[in-house]
PDB file of C-alpha atoms in Angstrom:
ATOM      1  CA  MET P  25     -43.804 -20.411-128.711  1.00 50.00           C
ATOM      2  CA  THR P  26     -44.691 -19.950-132.366  1.00 46.00           C
ATOM      3  CA  PRO P  27     -48.005 -21.563-133.334  1.00 46.00           C
ATOM      4  CA  GLY P  28     -48.663 -23.174-136.686  1.00 44.00           C
ATOM      5  CA  THR P  29     -51.576 -24.776-138.496  1.00 43.00           C
ATOM      6  CA  ARG P  30     -52.635 -28.386-138.360  1.00 48.00           C
ATOM      7  CA  GLY P  31     -51.882 -30.489-141.402  1.00 47.00           C
ATOM      8  CA  GLY P  32     -54.311 -32.529-143.430  1.00 49.00           C
ATOM      9  CA  ALA P  33     -54.901 -36.259-143.458  1.00 54.00           C
ATOM     10  CA  GLY P  34     -51.667 -38.220-143.431  1.00 83.00           C
ATOM     11  CA  THR P  35     -49.581 -35.244-142.322  1.00 92.00           C
ATOM     12  CA  ILE P  36     -47.133 -35.760-139.450  1.00 95.00           C
ATOM     13  CA  ASP P  37     -47.259 -32.668-137.251  1.00 97.00           C
ATOM     14  CA  VAL P  38     -43.984 -31.630-135.616  1.00 97.00           C
ATOM     15  CA  LEU P  39     -43.059 -29.329-132.749  1.00 97.00           C
ATOM     16  CA  VAL P  40     -39.482 -27.997-132.912  1.00 97.00           C
ATOM     17  CA  VAL P  41     -37.922 -27.241-129.510  1.00 97.00           C
ATOM     18  CA  ASP P  42     -34.614 -25.367-129.371  1.00 96.00           C
ATOM     19  CA  ASP P  43     -33.460 -22.414-127.267  1.00 94.00           C
ATOM     20  CA  ASP P  44     -31.531 -20.876-130.184  1.00 93.00           C
ATOM     21  CA  PHE P  45     -33.959 -18.967-132.411  1.00 93.00           C
ATOM     22  CA  MET P  46     -31.772 -19.236-135.528  1.00 93.00           C
ATOM     23  CA  VAL P  47     -31.120 -22.957-135.072  1.00 93.00           C
ATOM     24  CA  ALA P  48     -34.839 -23.562-134.505  1.00 94.00           C
ATOM     25  CA  ARG P  49     -35.590 -21.725-137.751  1.00 94.00           C
ATOM     26  CA  VAL P  50     -33.085 -23.873-139.644  1.00 94.00           C
ATOM     27  CA  HIS P  51     -34.500 -27.082-138.164  1.00 95.00           C
ATOM     28  CA  ARG P  52     -38.016 -25.988-139.078  1.00 95.00           C
ATOM     29  CA  THR P  53     -36.918 -25.437-142.675  1.00 95.00           C
ATOM     30  CA  PHE P  54     -35.281 -28.884-142.772  1.00 95.00           C
ATOM     31  CA  VAL P  55     -38.393 -30.641-141.447  1.00 96.00           C
ATOM     32  CA  GLU P  56     -40.761 -28.946-143.864  1.00 94.00           C
ATOM     33  CA  ARG P  57     -38.667 -30.153-146.820  1.00 93.00           C
ATOM     34  CA  VAL P  58     -39.606 -33.762-145.996  1.00 94.00           C
ATOM     35  CA  GLN P  59     -43.054 -35.109-146.835  1.00 92.00           C
ATOM     36  CA  PRO P  60     -45.429 -35.655-145.075  1.00 94.00           C
ATOM     37  CA  PHE P  61     -44.022 -33.575-142.191  1.00 96.00           C
ATOM     38  CA  ARG P  62     -45.370 -30.157-141.202  1.00 96.00           C
ATOM     39  CA  VAL P  63     -44.068 -27.970-138.383  1.00 97.00           C
ATOM     40  CA  VAL P  64     -47.034 -26.766-136.324  1.00 96.00           C
ATOM     41  CA  GLY P  65     -45.031 -24.845-133.727  1.00 96.00           C
ATOM     42  CA  VAL P  66     -41.682 -23.816-132.323  1.00 97.00           C
ATOM     43  CA  ALA P  67     -40.790 -23.583-128.618  1.00 97.00           C
ATOM     44  CA  HIS P  68     -37.636 -22.228-127.004  1.00 96.00           C
ATOM     45  CA  THR P  69     -37.975 -23.438-123.380  1.00 96.00           C
ATOM     46  CA  GLY P  70     -39.126 -26.580-121.643  1.00 95.00           C
ATOM     47  CA  GLU P  71     -42.247 -24.931-120.266  1.00 96.00           C
ATOM     48  CA  GLN P  72     -43.118 -23.567-123.700  1.00 96.00           C
ATOM     49  CA  ALA P  73     -42.690 -27.068-125.129  1.00 97.00           C
ATOM     50  CA  ILE P  74     -45.091 -28.561-122.572  1.00 96.00           C
ATOM     51  CA  GLU P  75     -47.659 -25.833-123.259  1.00 96.00           C
ATOM     52  CA  ALA P  76     -47.244 -26.211-127.024  1.00 97.00           C
ATOM     53  CA  VAL P  77     -47.809 -29.974-126.906  1.00 97.00           C
ATOM     54  CA  ALA P  78     -51.017 -29.446-124.922  1.00 96.00           C
ATOM     55  CA  GLU P  79     -52.239 -26.819-127.393  1.00 96.00           C
ATOM     56  CA  LEU P  80     -51.044 -28.170-130.732  1.00 96.00           C
ATOM     57  CA  ARG P  81     -51.047 -31.963-130.144  1.00 96.00           C
ATOM     58  CA  PRO P  82     -48.082 -32.722-132.428  1.00 97.00           C
ATOM     59  CA  ASP P  83     -47.265 -36.251-133.524  1.00 96.00           C
ATOM     60  CA  LEU P  84     -43.511 -35.729-133.098  1.00 97.00           C
ATOM     61  CA  VAL P  85     -41.389 -33.410-130.940  1.00 97.00           C
ATOM     62  CA  LEU P  86     -37.837 -32.545-132.049  1.00 97.00           C
ATOM     63  CA  LEU P  87     -36.374 -31.914-128.612  1.00 96.00           C
ATOM     64  CA  ASP P  88     -33.176 -30.085-127.742  1.00 95.00           C
ATOM     65  CA  LEU P  89     -31.781 -31.020-124.322  1.00 94.00           C
ATOM     66  CA  TYR P  90     -29.971 -27.859-123.228  1.00 93.00           C
ATOM     67  CA  LEU P  91     -32.974 -25.625-122.573  1.00 95.00           C
ATOM     68  CA  PRO P  92     -32.780 -22.536-120.339  1.00 95.00           C
ATOM     69  CA  ASP P  93     -35.330 -23.712-117.753  1.00 94.00           C
ATOM     70  CA  LEU P  94     -35.457 -27.520-117.919  1.00 92.00           C
ATOM     71  CA  PHE P  95     -33.183 -30.309-119.054  1.00 93.00           C
ATOM     72  CA  GLY P  96     -34.835 -31.707-122.159  1.00 92.00           C
ATOM     73  CA  LEU P  97     -35.132 -35.259-120.847  1.00 93.00           C
ATOM     74  CA  ASP P  98     -37.119 -33.926-117.874  1.00 94.00           C
ATOM     75  CA  VAL P  99     -39.719 -32.611-120.294  1.00 95.00           C
ATOM     76  CA  ILE P 100     -40.624 -36.124-121.471  1.00 95.00           C
ATOM     77  CA  PRO P 101     -42.009 -37.542-118.171  1.00 94.00           C
ATOM     78  CA  ARG P 102     -44.040 -34.374-117.686  1.00 95.00           C
ATOM     79  CA  LEU P 103     -45.594 -34.895-121.105  1.00 95.00           C
ATOM     80  CA  ARG P 104     -46.433 -38.501-120.236  1.00 94.00           C
ATOM     81  CA  THR P 105     -47.885 -37.550-116.852  1.00 93.00           C
ATOM     82  CA  ALA P 106     -50.135 -35.061-118.642  1.00 94.00           C
ATOM     83  CA  GLY P 107     -51.330 -37.846-120.937  1.00 94.00           C
ATOM     84  CA  HIS P 108     -49.553 -36.796-124.136  1.00 94.00           C
ATOM     85  CA  ASP P 109     -48.394 -39.724-126.292  1.00 92.00           C
ATOM     86  CA  CYS P 110     -46.431 -37.773-128.918  1.00 95.00           C
ATOM     87  CA  ASP P 111     -43.161 -39.285-130.074  1.00 95.00           C
ATOM     88  CA  VAL P 112     -39.890 -37.545-129.208  1.00 96.00           C
ATOM     89  CA  MET P 113     -36.731 -37.308-131.294  1.00 96.00           C
ATOM     90  CA  VAL P 114     -33.779 -35.837-129.392  1.00 95.00           C
ATOM     91  CA  ILE P 115     -31.637 -33.322-131.282  1.00 94.00           C
ATOM     92  CA  SER P 116     -28.744 -32.249-129.093  1.00 90.00           C
ATOM     93  CA  ALA P 117     -25.005 -31.760-128.743  1.00 87.00           C
ATOM     94  CA  ALA P 118     -25.059 -33.948-125.612  1.00 85.00           C
ATOM     95  CA  GLN P 119     -22.796 -36.949-126.254  1.00 83.00           C
ATOM     96  CA  GLU P 120     -22.523 -38.349-122.727  1.00 85.00           C
ATOM     97  CA  ALA P 121     -23.359 -42.043-122.562  1.00 84.00           C
ATOM     98  CA  GLY P 122     -25.554 -41.491-119.513  1.00 87.00           C
ATOM     99  CA  THR P 123     -27.623 -38.916-121.376  1.00 89.00           C
ATOM    100  CA  VAL P 124     -28.073 -41.226-124.347  1.00 89.00           C
ATOM    101  CA  ARG P 125     -29.091 -44.082-122.031  1.00 90.00           C
ATOM    102  CA  GLY P 126     -31.532 -41.782-120.277  1.00 90.00           C
ATOM    103  CA  ALA P 127     -33.073 -40.818-123.602  1.00 91.00           C
ATOM    104  CA  VAL P 128     -33.468 -44.477-124.572  1.00 90.00           C
ATOM    105  CA  ARG P 129     -35.099 -45.276-121.221  1.00 91.00           C
ATOM    106  CA  ARG P 130     -37.580 -42.467-121.818  1.00 91.00           C
ATOM    107  CA  GLY P 131     -38.558 -44.002-125.140  1.00 91.00           C
ATOM    108  CA  VAL P 132     -37.196 -41.528-127.684  1.00 94.00           C
ATOM    109  CA  VAL P 133     -37.566 -42.664-131.288  1.00 92.00           C
ATOM    110  CA  ASP P 134     -34.157 -41.319-132.357  1.00 92.00           C
ATOM    111  CA  TYR P 135     -31.157 -39.302-131.144  1.00 93.00           C
ATOM    112  CA  LEU P 136     -29.335 -37.004-133.559  1.00 92.00           C
ATOM    113  CA  LEU P 137     -26.185 -35.127-132.546  1.00 90.00           C
ATOM    114  CA  LYS P 138     -25.728 -31.452-133.355  1.00 88.00           C
ATOM    115  CA  PRO P 139     -24.577 -29.947-135.552  1.00 85.00           C
ATOM    116  CA  PHE P 140     -26.163 -31.634-138.530  1.00 88.00           C
ATOM    117  CA  ASP P 141     -27.540 -30.710-141.916  1.00 87.00           C
ATOM    118  CA  PHE P 142     -30.560 -31.677-143.963  1.00 90.00           C
ATOM    119  CA  GLU P 143     -29.032 -34.886-145.295  1.00 88.00           C
ATOM    120  CA  ASP P 144     -28.433 -36.072-141.723  1.00 89.00           C
ATOM    121  CA  LEU P 145     -32.011 -35.416-140.600  1.00 92.00           C
ATOM    122  CA  ARG P 146     -33.933 -36.488-143.694  1.00 91.00           C
ATOM    123  CA  PRO P 147     -33.322 -40.272-143.508  1.00 91.00           C
ATOM    124  CA  ARG P 148     -34.235 -40.273-139.811  1.00 91.00           C
ATOM    125  CA  LEU P 149     -37.514 -38.534-140.498  1.00 93.00           C
ATOM    126  CA  GLU P 150     -38.230 -40.877-143.388  1.00 91.00           C
ATOM    127  CA  ARG P 151     -37.455 -43.894-141.200  1.00 88.00           C
ATOM    128  CA  TYR P 152     -39.726 -42.522-138.481  1.00 91.00           C
ATOM    129  CA  ALA P 153     -42.554 -41.971-140.975  1.00 91.00           C
ATOM    130  CA  ALA P 154     -42.235 -45.536-142.248  1.00 85.00           C
ATOM    131  CA  GLN P 155     -42.150 -46.927-138.708  1.00 83.00           C
ATOM    132  CA  ARG P 156     -45.168 -44.870-137.710  1.00 86.00           C
ATOM    133  CA  GLY P 157     -47.042 -46.063-140.776  1.00 81.00           C
ATOM    134  CA  ARG P 158     -46.389 -49.670-139.828  1.00 76.00           C
ATOM    135  CA  LEU P 159     -47.582 -49.063-136.267  1.00 76.00           C
ATOM    136  CA  LEU P 160     -50.798 -47.464-137.488  1.00 75.00           C
ATOM    137  CA  THR P 161     -51.694 -50.032-140.135  1.00 72.00           C
ATOM    138  CA  THR P 162     -50.340 -53.408-139.013  1.00 69.00           C
ATOM    139  CA  VAL P 163     -52.697 -55.990-137.554  1.00 74.00           C
ATOM    140  CA  VAL P 164     -50.676 -58.163-135.165  1.00 73.00           C
ATOM    141  CA  ARG P 165     -51.543 -61.835-135.459  1.00 76.00           C
ATOM    142  CA  GLY P 166     -48.172 -63.258-134.452  1.00 76.00           C
ATOM    143  CA  GLN P 167     -44.443 -62.698-133.991  1.00 78.00           C
ATOM    144  CA  ALA P 168     -43.857 -62.116-137.700  1.00 72.00           C
ATOM    145  CA  ASP P 169     -46.205 -59.122-137.607  1.00 66.00           C
ATOM    146  CA  VAL P 170     -44.404 -57.727-134.551  1.00 69.00           C
ATOM    147  CA  ASP P 171     -41.038 -58.139-136.293  1.00 71.00           C
ATOM    148  CA  ARG P 172     -42.322 -56.252-139.338  1.00 66.00           C
ATOM    149  CA  VAL P 173     -43.492 -53.378-137.125  1.00 63.00           C
ATOM    150  CA  LEU P 174     -40.094 -53.129-135.464  1.00 63.00           C
ATOM    151  CA  ALA P 175     -38.072 -53.525-138.679  1.00 62.00           C
ATOM    152  CA  GLY P 176     -35.704 -50.694-139.465  1.00 51.00           C
ATOM    153  CA  ALA P 177     -35.719 -49.176-135.976  1.00 51.00           C
ATOM    154  CA  ILE P 178     -31.985 -49.729-135.457  1.00 46.00           C
ATOM    155  CA  VAL P 179     -29.556 -47.315-137.097  1.00 45.00           C
ATOM    156  CA  PRO P 180     -26.626 -49.238-138.614  1.00 45.00           C
ATOM    157  CA  ALA P 181     -23.215 -48.327-137.214  1.00 43.00           C
ATOM    158  CA  PRO P 182     -20.689 -46.796-139.628  1.00 43.00           C
ATOM    159  CA  ALA P 183     -18.107 -49.145-141.093  1.00 43.00           C
ATOM    160  CA  PRO P 184     -14.686 -48.955-139.421  1.00 47.00           C
ATOM    161  CA  THR P 185     -12.838 -49.021-142.759  1.00 67.00           C
ATOM    162  CA  LEU P 186     -12.911 -46.590-145.653  1.00 80.00           C
ATOM    163  CA  PRO P 187     -16.154 -46.876-147.622  1.00 82.00           C
ATOM    164  CA  LYS P 188     -16.097 -48.123-151.187  1.00 83.00           C
ATOM    165  CA  GLY P 189     -14.779 -45.527-153.630  1.00 87.00           C
ATOM    166  CA  MET P 190     -12.617 -43.719-151.075  1.00 90.00           C
ATOM    167  CA  SER P 191      -8.839 -43.958-151.169  1.00 89.00           C
ATOM    168  CA  VAL P 192      -6.286 -43.927-148.377  1.00 87.00           C
ATOM    169  CA  GLU P 193      -4.193 -41.327-150.226  1.00 88.00           C
ATOM    170  CA  THR P 194      -7.055 -38.825-150.521  1.00 92.00           C
ATOM    171  CA  ALA P 195      -8.092 -39.472-146.936  1.00 91.00           C
ATOM    172  CA  GLU P 196      -4.563 -38.599-145.834  1.00 90.00           C
ATOM    173  CA  LEU P 197      -4.666 -35.357-147.850  1.00 93.00           C
ATOM    174  CA  VAL P 198      -7.926 -34.302-146.204  1.00 93.00           C
ATOM    175  CA  GLU P 199      -6.643 -35.284-142.768  1.00 92.00           C
ATOM    176  CA  GLN P 200      -3.508 -33.188-143.271  1.00 92.00           C
ATOM    177  CA  ALA P 201      -5.609 -30.190-144.326  1.00 92.00           C
ATOM    178  CA  LEU P 202      -7.802 -30.586-141.254  1.00 93.00           C
ATOM    179  CA  ARG P 203      -4.846 -30.916-138.904  1.00 91.00           C
ATOM    180  CA  ALA P 204      -3.176 -27.822-140.390  1.00 90.00           C
ATOM    181  CA  THR P 205      -6.128 -25.461-139.984  1.00 88.00           C
ATOM    182  CA  ASP P 206      -6.296 -23.248-136.908  1.00 86.00           C
ATOM    183  CA  ASN P 207     -10.056 -22.856-137.047  1.00 87.00           C
ATOM    184  CA  THR P 208     -12.603 -24.831-139.074  1.00 91.00           C
ATOM    185  CA  LEU P 209     -12.520 -25.923-142.695  1.00 92.00           C
ATOM    186  CA  SER P 210     -15.487 -26.017-145.060  1.00 92.00           C
ATOM    187  CA  ALA P 211     -15.798 -28.525-147.895  1.00 93.00           C
ATOM    188  CA  THR P 212     -15.073 -25.742-150.401  1.00 92.00           C
ATOM    189  CA  GLU P 213     -11.939 -24.666-148.538  1.00 93.00           C
ATOM    190  CA  CYS P 214     -10.785 -28.251-148.178  1.00 94.00           C
ATOM    191  CA  ALA P 215     -11.246 -28.826-151.911  1.00 94.00           C
ATOM    192  CA  ALA P 216      -9.121 -25.778-152.707  1.00 93.00           C
ATOM    193  CA  LEU P 217      -6.334 -26.944-150.377  1.00 93.00           C
ATOM    194  CA  THR P 218      -6.242 -30.558-151.538  1.00 92.00           C
ATOM    195  CA  GLY P 219      -7.072 -30.210-155.236  1.00 93.00           C
ATOM    196  CA  ILE P 220     -10.074 -32.548-155.108  1.00 94.00           C
ATOM    197  CA  SER P 221     -13.676 -31.690-155.916  1.00 94.00           C
ATOM    198  CA  ARG P 222     -15.947 -30.117-153.328  1.00 92.00           C
ATOM    199  CA  VAL P 223     -18.231 -33.169-153.422  1.00 93.00           C
ATOM    200  CA  SER P 224     -15.292 -35.485-152.699  1.00 93.00           C
ATOM    201  CA  ALA P 225     -13.986 -33.188-149.970  1.00 93.00           C
ATOM    202  CA  ARG P 226     -17.387 -33.189-148.299  1.00 93.00           C
ATOM    203  CA  ARG P 227     -17.556 -36.967-148.457  1.00 92.00           C
ATOM    204  CA  TYR P 228     -14.161 -37.403-146.764  1.00 93.00           C
ATOM    205  CA  LEU P 229     -14.920 -34.737-144.173  1.00 93.00           C
ATOM    206  CA  GLU P 230     -18.206 -36.439-143.327  1.00 91.00           C
ATOM    207  CA  TYR P 231     -16.406 -39.763-143.066  1.00 90.00           C
ATOM    208  CA  PHE P 232     -13.990 -38.350-140.490  1.00 90.00           C
ATOM    209  CA  HIS P 233     -16.931 -36.868-138.625  1.00 87.00           C
ATOM    210  CA  SER P 234     -18.777 -40.210-138.603  1.00 85.00           C
ATOM    211  CA  THR P 235     -15.730 -41.968-137.118  1.00 82.00           C
ATOM    212  CA  GLY P 236     -15.287 -39.309-134.425  1.00 82.00           C
ATOM    213  CA  SER P 237     -11.974 -38.035-135.824  1.00 86.00           C
ATOM    214  CA  ALA P 238     -13.399 -34.644-136.791  1.00 90.00           C
ATOM    215  CA  GLU P 239     -15.778 -32.226-135.136  1.00 90.00           C
ATOM    216  CA  VAL P 240     -18.378 -30.123-136.949  1.00 90.00           C
ATOM    217  CA  ALA P 241     -19.720 -26.663-136.147  1.00 88.00           C
ATOM    218  CA  LEU P 242     -22.250 -24.629-138.101  1.00 86.00           C
ATOM    219  CA  ARG P 243     -20.878 -21.370-139.486  1.00 81.00           C
ATOM    220  CA  TYR P 244     -23.278 -18.594-140.437  1.00 75.00           C
ATOM    221  CA  GLY P 245     -22.373 -16.374-143.366  1.00 65.00           C
ATOM    222  CA  ALA P 246     -23.565 -12.885-144.222  1.00 58.00           C
ATOM    223  CA  ALA P 247     -26.777 -14.255-145.759  1.00 60.00           C
ATOM    224  CA  GLY P 248     -27.512 -16.300-142.654  1.00 62.00           C
ATOM    225  CA  ARG P 249     -27.232 -19.669-144.417  1.00 72.00           C
ATOM    226  CA  PRO P 250     -25.398 -22.181-142.231  1.00 79.00           C
ATOM    227  CA  GLU P 251     -22.250 -23.910-143.505  1.00 84.00           C
ATOM    228  CA  ARG P 252     -20.566 -26.900-141.937  1.00 89.00           C
ATOM    229  CA  GLY P 253     -17.050 -26.225-140.678  1.00 92.00           C
ATOM    230  CA  TYR P 254     -14.834 -29.180-139.798  1.00 93.00           C
ATOM    231  CA  SER P 255     -11.894 -29.379-137.394  1.00 92.00           C
ATOM    232  CA  TRP P 256      -9.639 -32.275-136.409  1.00 90.00           C
ATOM    233  CA  ARG P 257     -10.420 -33.671-132.993  1.00 82.00           C
ATOM    234  CA  ALA P 258      -7.286 -33.362-130.825  1.00 63.00           C
TER     235      ALA P 258
END
């Protein structure tokens, strides 16, 4: 458990929980790039997470599920039994429907699949901050006030067709490059193979990931900076 310092007024204090030290460090960096969030601690086991919540009293816990001592969802009822009312955002590779349903039943505020990058996490944190602000400031006088508090809690599903500005021909080029690779393909590598820009390659790769056609894994280079590698889902 790595302690931190409490933030000032208006700061949303976060505890990052992940058994992988490098991944936890990356997640911490992501969180601290978004205002008004501040990471006050990092835990690498379920027991450490429970102890850290008691000590640091975070507002939000970013909770991995595959911990070495406890399944992440089993941490949540223990926090509630101990009287802790912090919010929990699940960050995990677990895609099983039963696990997602279990997380919803335990009242998580969001569920983000690994691997992800900053642009995946940022809008979820911003949405959480806005939702939290409404909960803290709204005076409920009727149904309209309740609806305003709950507004924006549902994440829109991705469109089943190609988004505006994307072409079928380019999508086919990227798909062929993905299918032909034996390992994973970065946006830079895909751009070199297809002749499109890196930005466009990244957009198409992310589209295939959002539809479930491609898988993503973080690749760590010599400098330790993670890079997203894409592979076609067989």
